Short mmCIF file of C-alpha atoms and ligand atoms in Angstrom, two decimals:
data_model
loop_
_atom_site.label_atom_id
_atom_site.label_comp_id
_atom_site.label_asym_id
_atom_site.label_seq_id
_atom_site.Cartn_x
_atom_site.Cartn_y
_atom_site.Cartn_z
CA UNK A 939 285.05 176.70 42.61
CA UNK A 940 283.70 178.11 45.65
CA UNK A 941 282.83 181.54 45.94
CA UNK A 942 284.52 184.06 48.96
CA UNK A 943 280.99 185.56 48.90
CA UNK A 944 279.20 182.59 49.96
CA UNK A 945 281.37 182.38 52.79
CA UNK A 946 280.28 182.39 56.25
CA UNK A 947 282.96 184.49 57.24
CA UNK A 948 281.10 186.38 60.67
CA UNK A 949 283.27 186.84 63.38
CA UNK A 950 286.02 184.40 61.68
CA UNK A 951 289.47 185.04 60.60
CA UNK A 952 289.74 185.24 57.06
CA UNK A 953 293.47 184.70 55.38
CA UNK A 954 292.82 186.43 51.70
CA UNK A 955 296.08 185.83 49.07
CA UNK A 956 295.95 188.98 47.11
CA UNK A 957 297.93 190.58 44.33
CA UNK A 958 299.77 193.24 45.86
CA UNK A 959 302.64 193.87 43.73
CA UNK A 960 302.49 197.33 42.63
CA UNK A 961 305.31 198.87 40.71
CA UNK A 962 307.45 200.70 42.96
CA UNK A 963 309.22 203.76 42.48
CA UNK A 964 312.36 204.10 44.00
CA UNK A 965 314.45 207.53 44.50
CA UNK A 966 317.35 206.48 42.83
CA UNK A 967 317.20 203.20 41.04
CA UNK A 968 315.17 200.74 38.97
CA UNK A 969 311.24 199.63 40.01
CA UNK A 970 310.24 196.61 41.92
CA UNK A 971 308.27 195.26 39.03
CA UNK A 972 308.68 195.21 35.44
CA UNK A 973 312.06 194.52 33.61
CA UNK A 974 315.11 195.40 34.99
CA UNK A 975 316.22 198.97 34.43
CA UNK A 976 313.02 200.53 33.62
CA UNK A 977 313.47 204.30 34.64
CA UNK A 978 311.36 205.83 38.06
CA UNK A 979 308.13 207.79 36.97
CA UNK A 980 307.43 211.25 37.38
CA UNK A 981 306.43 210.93 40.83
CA UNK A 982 309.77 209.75 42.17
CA UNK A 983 309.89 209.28 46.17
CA UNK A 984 313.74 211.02 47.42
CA UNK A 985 316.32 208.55 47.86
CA UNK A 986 315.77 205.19 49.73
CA UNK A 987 312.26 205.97 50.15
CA UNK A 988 309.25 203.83 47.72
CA UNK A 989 306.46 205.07 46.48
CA UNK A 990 303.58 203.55 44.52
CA UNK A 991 304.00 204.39 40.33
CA UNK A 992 300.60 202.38 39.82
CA UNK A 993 298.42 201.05 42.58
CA UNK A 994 296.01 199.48 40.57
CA UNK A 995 296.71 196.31 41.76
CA UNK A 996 295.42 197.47 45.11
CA UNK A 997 292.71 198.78 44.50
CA UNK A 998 291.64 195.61 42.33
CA UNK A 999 291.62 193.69 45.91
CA UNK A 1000 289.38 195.89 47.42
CA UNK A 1001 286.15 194.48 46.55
CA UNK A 1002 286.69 191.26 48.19
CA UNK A 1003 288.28 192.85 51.49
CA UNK A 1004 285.35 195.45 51.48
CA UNK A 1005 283.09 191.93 51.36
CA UNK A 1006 284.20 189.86 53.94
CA UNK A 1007 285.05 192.90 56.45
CA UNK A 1008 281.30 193.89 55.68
CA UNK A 1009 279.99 190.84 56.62
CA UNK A 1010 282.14 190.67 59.68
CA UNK A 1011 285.18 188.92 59.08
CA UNK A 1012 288.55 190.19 60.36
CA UNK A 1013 290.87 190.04 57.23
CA UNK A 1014 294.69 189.06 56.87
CA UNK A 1015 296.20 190.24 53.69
CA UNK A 1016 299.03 188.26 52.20
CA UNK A 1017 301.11 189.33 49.31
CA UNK A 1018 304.22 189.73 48.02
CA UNK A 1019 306.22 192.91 46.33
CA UNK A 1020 308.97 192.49 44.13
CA UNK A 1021 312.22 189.76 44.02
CA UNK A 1022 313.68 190.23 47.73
CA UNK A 1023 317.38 188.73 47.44
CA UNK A 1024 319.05 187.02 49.88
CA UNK A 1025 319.50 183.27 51.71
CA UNK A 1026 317.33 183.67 54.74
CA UNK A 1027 314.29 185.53 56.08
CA UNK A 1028 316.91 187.96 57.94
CA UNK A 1029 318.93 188.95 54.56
CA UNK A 1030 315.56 189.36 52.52
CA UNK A 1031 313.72 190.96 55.02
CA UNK A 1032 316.44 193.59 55.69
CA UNK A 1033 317.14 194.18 52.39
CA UNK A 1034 313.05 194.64 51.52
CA UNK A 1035 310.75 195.84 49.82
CA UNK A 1036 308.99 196.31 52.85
CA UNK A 1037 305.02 196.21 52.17
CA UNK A 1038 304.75 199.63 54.13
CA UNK A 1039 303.74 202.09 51.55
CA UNK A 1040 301.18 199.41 50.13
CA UNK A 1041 299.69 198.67 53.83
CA UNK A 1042 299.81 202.75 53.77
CA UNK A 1043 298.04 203.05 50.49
CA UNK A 1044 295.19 199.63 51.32
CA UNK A 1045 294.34 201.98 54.36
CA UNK A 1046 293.70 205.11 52.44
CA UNK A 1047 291.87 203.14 49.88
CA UNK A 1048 289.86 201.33 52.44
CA UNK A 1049 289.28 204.14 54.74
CA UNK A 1050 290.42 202.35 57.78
CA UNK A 1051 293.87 201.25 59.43
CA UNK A 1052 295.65 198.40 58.19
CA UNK A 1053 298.04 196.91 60.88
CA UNK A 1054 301.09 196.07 59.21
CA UNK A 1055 302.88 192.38 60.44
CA UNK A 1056 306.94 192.97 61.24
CA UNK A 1057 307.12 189.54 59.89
CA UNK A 1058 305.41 187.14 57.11
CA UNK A 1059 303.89 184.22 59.54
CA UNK A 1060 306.21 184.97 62.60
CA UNK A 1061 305.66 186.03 66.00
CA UNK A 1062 304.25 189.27 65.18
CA UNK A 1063 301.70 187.50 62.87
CA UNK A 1064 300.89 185.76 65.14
CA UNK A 1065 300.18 188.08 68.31
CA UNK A 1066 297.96 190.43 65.53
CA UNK A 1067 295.65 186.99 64.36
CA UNK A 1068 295.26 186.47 67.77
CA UNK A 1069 294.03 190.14 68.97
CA UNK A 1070 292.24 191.56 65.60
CA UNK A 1071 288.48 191.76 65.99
CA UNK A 1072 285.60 191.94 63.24
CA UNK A 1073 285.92 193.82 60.68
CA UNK A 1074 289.60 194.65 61.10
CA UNK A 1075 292.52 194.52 58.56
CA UNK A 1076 296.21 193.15 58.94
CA UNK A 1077 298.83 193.03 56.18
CA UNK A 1078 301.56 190.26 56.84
CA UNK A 1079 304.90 191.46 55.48
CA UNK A 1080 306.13 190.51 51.78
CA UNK A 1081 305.84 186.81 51.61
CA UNK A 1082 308.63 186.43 49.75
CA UNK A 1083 310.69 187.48 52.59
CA UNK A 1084 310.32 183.74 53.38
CA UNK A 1085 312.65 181.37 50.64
CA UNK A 1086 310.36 178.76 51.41
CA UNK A 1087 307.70 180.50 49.36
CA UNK A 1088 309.31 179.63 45.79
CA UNK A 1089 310.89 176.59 47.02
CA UNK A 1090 310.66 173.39 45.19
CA UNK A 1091 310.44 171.43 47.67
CA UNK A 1092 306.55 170.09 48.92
CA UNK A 1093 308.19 169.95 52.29
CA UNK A 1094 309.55 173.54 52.42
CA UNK A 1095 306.55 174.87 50.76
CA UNK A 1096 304.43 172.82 53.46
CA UNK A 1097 305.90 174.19 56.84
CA UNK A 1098 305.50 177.95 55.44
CA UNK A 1099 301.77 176.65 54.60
CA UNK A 1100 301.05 175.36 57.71
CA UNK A 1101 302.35 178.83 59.98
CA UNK A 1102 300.11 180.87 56.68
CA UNK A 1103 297.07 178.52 57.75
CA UNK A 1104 297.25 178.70 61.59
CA UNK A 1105 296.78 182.53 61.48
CA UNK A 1106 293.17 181.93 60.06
CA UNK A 1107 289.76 179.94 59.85
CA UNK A 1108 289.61 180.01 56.21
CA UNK A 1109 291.44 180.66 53.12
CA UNK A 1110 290.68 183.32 50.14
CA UNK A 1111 292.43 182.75 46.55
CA UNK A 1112 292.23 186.31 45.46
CA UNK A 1113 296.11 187.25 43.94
CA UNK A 1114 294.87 186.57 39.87
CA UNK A 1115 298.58 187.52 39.25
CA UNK A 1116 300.30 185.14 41.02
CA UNK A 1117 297.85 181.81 40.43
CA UNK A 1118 300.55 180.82 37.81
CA UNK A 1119 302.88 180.17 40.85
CA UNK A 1120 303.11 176.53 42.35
CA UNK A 1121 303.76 179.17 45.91
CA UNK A 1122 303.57 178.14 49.36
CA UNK A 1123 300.64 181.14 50.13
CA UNK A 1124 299.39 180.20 46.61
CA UNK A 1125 299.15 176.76 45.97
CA UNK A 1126 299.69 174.89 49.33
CA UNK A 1127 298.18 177.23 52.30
CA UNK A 1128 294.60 176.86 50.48
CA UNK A 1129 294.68 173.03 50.77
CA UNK A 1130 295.12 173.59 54.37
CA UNK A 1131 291.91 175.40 55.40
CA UNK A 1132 288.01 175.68 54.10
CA UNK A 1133 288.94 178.14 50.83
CA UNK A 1134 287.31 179.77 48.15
CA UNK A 1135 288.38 182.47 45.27
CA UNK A 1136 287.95 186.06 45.77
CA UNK A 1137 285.81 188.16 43.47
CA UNK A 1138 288.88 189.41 41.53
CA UNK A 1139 289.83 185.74 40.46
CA UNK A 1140 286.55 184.77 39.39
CA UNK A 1141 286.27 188.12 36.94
CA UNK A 1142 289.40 187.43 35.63
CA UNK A 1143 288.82 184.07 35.05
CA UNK A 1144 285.46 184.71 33.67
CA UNK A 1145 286.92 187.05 30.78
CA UNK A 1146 289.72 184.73 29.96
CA UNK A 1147 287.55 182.08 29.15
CA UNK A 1148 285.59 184.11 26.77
CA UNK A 1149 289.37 184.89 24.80
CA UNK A 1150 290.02 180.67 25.23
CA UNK A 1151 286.06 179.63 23.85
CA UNK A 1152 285.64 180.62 20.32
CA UNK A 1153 286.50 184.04 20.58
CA UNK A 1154 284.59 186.36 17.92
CA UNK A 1155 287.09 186.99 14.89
CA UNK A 1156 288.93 188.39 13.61
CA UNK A 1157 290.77 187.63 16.86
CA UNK A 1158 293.92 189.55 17.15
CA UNK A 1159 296.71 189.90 19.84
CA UNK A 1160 299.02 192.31 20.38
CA UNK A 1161 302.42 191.70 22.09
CA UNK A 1162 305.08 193.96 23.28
CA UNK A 1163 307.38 194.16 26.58
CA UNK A 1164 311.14 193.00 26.83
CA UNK A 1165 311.80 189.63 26.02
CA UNK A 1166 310.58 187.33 23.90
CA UNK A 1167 310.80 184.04 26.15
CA UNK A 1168 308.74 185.34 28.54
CA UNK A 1169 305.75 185.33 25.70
CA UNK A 1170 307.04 182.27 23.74
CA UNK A 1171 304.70 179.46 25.01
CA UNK A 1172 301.65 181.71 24.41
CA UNK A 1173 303.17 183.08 21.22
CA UNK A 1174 303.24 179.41 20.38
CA UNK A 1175 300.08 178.34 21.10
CA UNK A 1176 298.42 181.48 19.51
CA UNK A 1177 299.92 180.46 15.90
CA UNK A 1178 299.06 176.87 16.64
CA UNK A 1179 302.33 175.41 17.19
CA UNK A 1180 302.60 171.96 18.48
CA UNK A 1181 303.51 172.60 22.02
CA UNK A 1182 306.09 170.69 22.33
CA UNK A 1183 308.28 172.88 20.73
CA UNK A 1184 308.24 174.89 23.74
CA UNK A 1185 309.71 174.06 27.33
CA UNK A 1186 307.77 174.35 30.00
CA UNK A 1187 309.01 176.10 33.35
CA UNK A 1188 308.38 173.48 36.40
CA UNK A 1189 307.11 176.28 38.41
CA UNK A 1190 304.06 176.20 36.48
CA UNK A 1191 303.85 172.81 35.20
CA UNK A 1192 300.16 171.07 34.92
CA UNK A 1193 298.96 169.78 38.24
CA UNK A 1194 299.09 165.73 37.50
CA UNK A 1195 296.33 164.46 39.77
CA UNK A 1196 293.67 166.99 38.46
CA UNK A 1197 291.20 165.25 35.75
CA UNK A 1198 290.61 167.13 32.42
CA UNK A 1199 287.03 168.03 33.19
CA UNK A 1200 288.18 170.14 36.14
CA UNK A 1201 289.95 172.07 33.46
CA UNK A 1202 288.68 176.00 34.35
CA UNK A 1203 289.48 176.53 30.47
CA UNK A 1204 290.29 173.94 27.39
CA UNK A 1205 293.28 172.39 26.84
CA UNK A 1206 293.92 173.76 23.34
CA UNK A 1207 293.22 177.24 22.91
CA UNK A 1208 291.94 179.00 19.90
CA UNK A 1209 294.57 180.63 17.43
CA UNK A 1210 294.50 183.96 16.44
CA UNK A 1211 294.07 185.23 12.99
CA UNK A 1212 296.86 188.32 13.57
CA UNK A 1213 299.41 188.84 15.35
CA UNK A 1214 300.77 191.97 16.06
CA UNK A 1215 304.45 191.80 17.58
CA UNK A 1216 306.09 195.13 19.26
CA UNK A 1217 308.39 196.26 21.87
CA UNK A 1218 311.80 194.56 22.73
CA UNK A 1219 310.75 190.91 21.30
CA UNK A 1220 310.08 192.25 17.98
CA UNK A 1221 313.94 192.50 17.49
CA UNK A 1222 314.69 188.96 17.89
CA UNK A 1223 311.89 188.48 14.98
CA UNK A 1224 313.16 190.76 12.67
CA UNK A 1225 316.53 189.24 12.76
CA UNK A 1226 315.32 185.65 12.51
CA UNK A 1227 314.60 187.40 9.17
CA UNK A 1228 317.57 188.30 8.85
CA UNK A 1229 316.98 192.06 9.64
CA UNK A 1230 319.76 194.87 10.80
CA UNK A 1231 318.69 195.42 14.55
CA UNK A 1232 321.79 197.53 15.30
CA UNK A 1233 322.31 197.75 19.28
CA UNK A 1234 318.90 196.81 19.93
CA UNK A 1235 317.37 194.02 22.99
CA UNK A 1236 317.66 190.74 21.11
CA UNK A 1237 318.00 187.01 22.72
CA UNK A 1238 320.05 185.53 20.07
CA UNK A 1239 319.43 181.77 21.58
CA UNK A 1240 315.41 182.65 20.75
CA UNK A 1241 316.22 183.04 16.79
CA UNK A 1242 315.50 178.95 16.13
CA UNK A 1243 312.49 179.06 18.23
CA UNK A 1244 311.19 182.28 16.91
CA UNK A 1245 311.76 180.69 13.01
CA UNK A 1246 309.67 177.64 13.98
CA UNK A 1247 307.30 179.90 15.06
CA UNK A 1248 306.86 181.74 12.19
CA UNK A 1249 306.98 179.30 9.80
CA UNK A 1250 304.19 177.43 12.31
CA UNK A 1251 301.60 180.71 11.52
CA UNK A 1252 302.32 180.52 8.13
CA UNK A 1253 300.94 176.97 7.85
CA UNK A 1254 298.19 178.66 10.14
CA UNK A 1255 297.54 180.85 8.29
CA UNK A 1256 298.08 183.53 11.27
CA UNK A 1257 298.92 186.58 10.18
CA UNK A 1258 302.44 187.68 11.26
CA UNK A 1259 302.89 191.63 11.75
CA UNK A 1260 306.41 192.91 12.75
CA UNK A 1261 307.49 196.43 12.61
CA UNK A 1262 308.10 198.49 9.14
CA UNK A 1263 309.53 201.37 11.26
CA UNK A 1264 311.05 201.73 14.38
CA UNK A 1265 311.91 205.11 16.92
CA UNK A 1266 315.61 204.54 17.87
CA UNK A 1267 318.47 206.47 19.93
CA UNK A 1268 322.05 205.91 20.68
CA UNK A 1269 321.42 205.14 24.55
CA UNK A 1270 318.79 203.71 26.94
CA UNK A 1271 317.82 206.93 28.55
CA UNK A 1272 314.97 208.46 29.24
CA UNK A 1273 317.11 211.86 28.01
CA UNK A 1274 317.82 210.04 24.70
CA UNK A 1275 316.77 212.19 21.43
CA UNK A 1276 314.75 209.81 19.85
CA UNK A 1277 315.29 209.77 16.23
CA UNK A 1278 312.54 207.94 13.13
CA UNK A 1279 314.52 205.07 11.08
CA UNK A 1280 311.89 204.67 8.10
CA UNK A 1281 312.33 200.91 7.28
CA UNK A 1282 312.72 197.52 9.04
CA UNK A 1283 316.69 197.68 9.32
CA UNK A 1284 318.31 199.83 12.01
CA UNK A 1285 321.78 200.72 11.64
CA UNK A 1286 324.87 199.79 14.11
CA UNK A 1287 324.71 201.12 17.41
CA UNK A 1288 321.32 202.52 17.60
CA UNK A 1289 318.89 201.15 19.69
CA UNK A 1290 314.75 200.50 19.04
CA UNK A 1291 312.83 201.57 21.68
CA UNK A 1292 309.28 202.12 20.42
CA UNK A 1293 307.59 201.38 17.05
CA UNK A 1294 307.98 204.04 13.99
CA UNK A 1295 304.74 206.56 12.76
CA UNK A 1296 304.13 204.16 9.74
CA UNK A 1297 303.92 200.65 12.19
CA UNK A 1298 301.61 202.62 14.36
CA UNK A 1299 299.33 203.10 11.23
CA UNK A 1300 299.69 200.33 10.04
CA UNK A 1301 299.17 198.06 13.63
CA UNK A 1302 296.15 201.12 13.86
CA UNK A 1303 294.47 199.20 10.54
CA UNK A 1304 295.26 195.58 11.81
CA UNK A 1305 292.91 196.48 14.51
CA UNK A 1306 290.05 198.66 12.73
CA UNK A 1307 287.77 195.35 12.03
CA UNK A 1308 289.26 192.91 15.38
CA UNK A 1309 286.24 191.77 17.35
CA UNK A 1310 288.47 190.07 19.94
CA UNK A 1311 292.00 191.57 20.84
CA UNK A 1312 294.02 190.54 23.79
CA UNK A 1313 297.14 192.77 24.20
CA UNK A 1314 300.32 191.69 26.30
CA UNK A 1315 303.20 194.05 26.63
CA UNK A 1316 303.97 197.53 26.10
CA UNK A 1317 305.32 198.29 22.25
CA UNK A 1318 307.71 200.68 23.16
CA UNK A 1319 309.72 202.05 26.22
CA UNK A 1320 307.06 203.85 27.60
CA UNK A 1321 308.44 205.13 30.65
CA UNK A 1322 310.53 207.31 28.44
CA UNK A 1323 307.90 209.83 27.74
CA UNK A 1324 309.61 210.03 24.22
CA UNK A 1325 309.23 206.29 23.46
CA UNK A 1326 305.90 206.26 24.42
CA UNK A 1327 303.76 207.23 21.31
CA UNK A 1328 303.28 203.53 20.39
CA UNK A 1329 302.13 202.28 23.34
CA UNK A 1330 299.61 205.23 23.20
CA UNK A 1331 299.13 204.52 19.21
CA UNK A 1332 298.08 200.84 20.33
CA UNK A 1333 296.36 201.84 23.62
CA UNK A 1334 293.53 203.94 21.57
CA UNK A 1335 293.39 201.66 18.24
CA UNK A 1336 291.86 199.21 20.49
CA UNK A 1337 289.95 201.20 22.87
CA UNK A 1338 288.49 201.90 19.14
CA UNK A 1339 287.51 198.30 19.01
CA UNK A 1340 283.90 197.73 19.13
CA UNK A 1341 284.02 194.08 20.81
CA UNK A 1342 286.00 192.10 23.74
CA UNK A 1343 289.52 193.66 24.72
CA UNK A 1344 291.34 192.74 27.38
CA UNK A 1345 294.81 194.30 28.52
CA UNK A 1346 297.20 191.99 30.74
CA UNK A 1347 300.25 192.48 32.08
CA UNK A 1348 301.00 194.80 35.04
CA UNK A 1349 303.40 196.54 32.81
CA UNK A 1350 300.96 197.18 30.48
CA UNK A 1351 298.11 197.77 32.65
CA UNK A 1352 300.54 200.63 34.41
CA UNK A 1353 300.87 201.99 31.17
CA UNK A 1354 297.06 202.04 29.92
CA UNK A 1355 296.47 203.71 33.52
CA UNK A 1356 299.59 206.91 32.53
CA UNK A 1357 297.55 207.43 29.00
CA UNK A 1358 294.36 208.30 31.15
CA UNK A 1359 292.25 206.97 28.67
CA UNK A 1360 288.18 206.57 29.35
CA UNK A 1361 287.48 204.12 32.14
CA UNK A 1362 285.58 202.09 29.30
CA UNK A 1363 288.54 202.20 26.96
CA UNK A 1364 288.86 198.26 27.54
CA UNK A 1365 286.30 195.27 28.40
CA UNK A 1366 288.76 194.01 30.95
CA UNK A 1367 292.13 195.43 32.21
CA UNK A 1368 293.99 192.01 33.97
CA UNK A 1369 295.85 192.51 37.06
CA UNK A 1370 297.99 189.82 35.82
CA UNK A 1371 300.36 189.25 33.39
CA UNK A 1372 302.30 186.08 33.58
CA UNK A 1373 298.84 184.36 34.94
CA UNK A 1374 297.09 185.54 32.08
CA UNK A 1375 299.46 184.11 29.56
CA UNK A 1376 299.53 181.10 30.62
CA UNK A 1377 296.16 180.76 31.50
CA UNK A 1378 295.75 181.61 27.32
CA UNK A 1379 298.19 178.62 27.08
CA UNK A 1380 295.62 176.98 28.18
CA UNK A 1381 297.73 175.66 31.41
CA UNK A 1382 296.36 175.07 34.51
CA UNK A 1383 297.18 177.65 37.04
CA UNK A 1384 298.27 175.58 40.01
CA UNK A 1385 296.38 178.73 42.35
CA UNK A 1386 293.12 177.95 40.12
CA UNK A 1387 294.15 173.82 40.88
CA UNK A 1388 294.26 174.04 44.71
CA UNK A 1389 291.06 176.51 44.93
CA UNK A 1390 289.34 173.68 42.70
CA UNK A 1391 289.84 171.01 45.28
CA UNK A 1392 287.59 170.77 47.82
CA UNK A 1393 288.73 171.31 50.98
P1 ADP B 2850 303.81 193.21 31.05
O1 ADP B 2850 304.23 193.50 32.47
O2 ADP B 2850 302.69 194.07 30.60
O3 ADP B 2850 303.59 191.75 30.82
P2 ADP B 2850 306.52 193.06 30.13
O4 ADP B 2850 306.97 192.95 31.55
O5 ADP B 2850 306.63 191.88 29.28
O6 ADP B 2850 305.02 193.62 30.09
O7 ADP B 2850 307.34 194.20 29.41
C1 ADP B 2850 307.33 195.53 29.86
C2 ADP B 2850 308.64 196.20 29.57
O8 ADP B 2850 309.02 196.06 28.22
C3 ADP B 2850 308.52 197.68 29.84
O9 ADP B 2850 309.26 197.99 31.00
C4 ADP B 2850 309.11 198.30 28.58
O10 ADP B 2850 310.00 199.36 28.85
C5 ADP B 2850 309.83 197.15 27.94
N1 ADP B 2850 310.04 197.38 26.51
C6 ADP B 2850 309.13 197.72 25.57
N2 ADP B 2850 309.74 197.95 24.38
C7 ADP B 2850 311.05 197.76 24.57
C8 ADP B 2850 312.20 197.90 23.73
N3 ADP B 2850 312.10 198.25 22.45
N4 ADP B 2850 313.42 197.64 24.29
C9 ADP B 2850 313.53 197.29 25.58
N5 ADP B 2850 312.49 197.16 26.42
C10 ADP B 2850 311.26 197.40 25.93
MG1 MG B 2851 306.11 193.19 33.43
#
């Protein structure tokens, strides 16, 4: 893979993919990122108004901007924020989220204005390529303002490619978090122009391929967050299930045409010797085993999957650890008086939202000896400050960890960034989540496929 540094990027236009989407609080309603419903933070903007819960994403983009302006490129920043909803460019673009308050934030960060685009490859693109000089920035608005950046089709895909391309001499793979995503600014605008990957990529990439090539054991992984089929695949692969128990999501699907041997990681990656399942997911576990989960998250059409998997690490011999305890309430509200059920069963309509004091002991000793952990996925609710003690619980058993840890997930990440914790704490905090799963899948990240090629 070729590297942004070596570059010659003087006095040329430089389009650089980055990973932009920040969580977003919003005066009155749910974030941009994350699952729905997740409550605003502390810092709540007023009504109508978004401002950034967690700009960590941002800032990891910096170092490759910082580069190629340095060396006298002028640099166009694509991204996107968010799910924008609607049929066209017009309903998406008017119903946002606008990348303002990120283009606001990249200029404080980098200390120098960053002209925001009205429009993602458009006529205002267009006039701002054409008139930026060295050492400049531009932001083009949220991608996904365009439909034909998730679209299916090559051909869609292409013609959104080809306006990306013509705003710049070369191309810059630096979003880690969306490199999972067969995307038109991801996967097809880098085939179009002279590319390389940005300095954030290549870290990333470089840490998950010491979790996927014999990781030092014991190896243990912690997941948490909402849903369980989000993590499935992985979950899969970790125990050492045969992978074709699990579907695989077309956007994401191998890249056919690309040999083996350009493989950025191995096909089959290592399993883990624990396990250590939290947050919503755990739910759908415990009643595969035939648990009392009273009102809480649970994907009932996940139970047959789930029992495979289990009965997969047994034969493993992967240590399985659920929770013994859970912190419940009647309602999901941050104003909800959270309430201790000691034991595995919680009774009709209550509702888990974090892990009890004994599972936080006892994931606090499944960690102790770990000389690898990844960890996906907050254990609890922690945007509820009350739900919050086992993501903090988990967050400091493995900053305890003498060894490799790595956090993924923006979610989590977010939430390893509220507990303030030493900047050490972990070896590597991911800026993606989704990318990093499946890139511990061992899938091919069709963003890592097209920066492979050579152009
Ligand atoms: P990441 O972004 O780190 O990959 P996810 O997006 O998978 O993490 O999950 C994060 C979300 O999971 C958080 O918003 C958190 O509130 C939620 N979550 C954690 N525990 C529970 C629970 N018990 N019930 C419902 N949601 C939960
Ligand atoms: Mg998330």
């Amino acid at each position: 893979m070729n590297r942004a540094e070596d570059l010659e990027v003087a006095g040329r236009t430089v389009l650089v993919r980055a990973d932009l989407n920040v969580p977003l609080d919003t005066g009155g309603g749910a974030r941009a990122m994350g699952s729905g419903g997740s409550p605003p933070g502390e810092n709540s903007a007023p009504p109508g108004q978004h401002s950034i819960a967690d700009d960590g994403r941002i800032r990891a983009s910096l170092p490759t901007i910082r580069d190629l302006l340095a060396r006298g490129a002028a640099v166009i920043v694509c991204a996107h924020l968010g799910r924008p909803k609607g049929d066209d460019y017009a309903e998406r673009a008017a119903g946002g989220p606008s990348l303002r308050p990120v283009a606001d934030r990249l200029a404080e960060l980098l200390g120098q204005p960053v002209a925001l685009a009205d429009d993602v490859a458009g006529e205002s693109a267009r006039v701002i390529a054409a008139t930026m000089g060295a050492g400049e920035v531009a932001l083009l608005e949220n991608v996904r303002f365009e439909p034909a950046e998730t679209s299916k089709d090559d051909e869609v895909r292409g013609e959104l490619a080809a306006r990306l391309a013509a705003l710049a001499d070369l191309y810059v793979g630096d979003g880690f978090g969306a490199m999972h995503r067969k995307h038109a600014s991801v996967y097809d605008t880098p085939r179009l122009l002279p590319h390389a990957a940005g300095q954030l990529v290549l870290a990333e990439v470089a840490v998950l391929r010491q979790l996927t090539t014999s990781p030092a054991r014991p190896y243990v992984v912690v997941l948490g967050g909402a849903k369980v089929s989000d993590k499935l695949a992985v979950i899969g692969n970790l125990v050492g299930s045969a992978s074709s128990h699990f579907t695989t999501p077309p956007s994401a699907s191998p890249h056919p045409t690309t040999p083996p041997s350009a493989s950025p990681h191995p096909t089959t990656p290592p399993t883990a010797d624990r396990l250590l399942i939290a947050g919503g997911m755990a739910y759908t576990f415990l009643a595969a085993q035939g648990r009392r989960i009273g009102d809480s998250i649970l994907q009932a059409e996940q139970i047959g999957q789930v029992t495979t998997v289990l009965a997969d690490a047994a034969k493993a011999d992967v240590e399985v650890v659920l929770p013994v305890d859970h912190v419940v309430a009647d309602r999901f509200s941050a104003g909800a008086e959270p309430e201790v059920v000691h034991g595995p069963d919680i009774p009709d309509g209550k509702i888990g939202l974090d892990i009890g004091p004994a599972t936080r002991e006892l994931f606090g000793r499944k960690l102790a000896d770990a000389k690898t952990v990844f960890w996906n996925g907050p254990p609890g609710v922690f945007e509820f400050p009350a739900f919050a003690a086992g993501t903090r619980a988990v967050a400091e058993a493995i900053s305890a960890v003498t060894g490799l840890t790595v956090v993924g997930g923006g979610d989590s990440a977010a939430a390893v960034r509220q507990l303030n914790l030493p900047a050490d704490a972990f070896t590597h905090i991911s800026t993606g989540g989704g990318a990093s799963l499946e890139y511990l899948e061992g899938r091919e990240l069709p963003g890592l496929v097209a920066l492979e090629d050579r152009a």
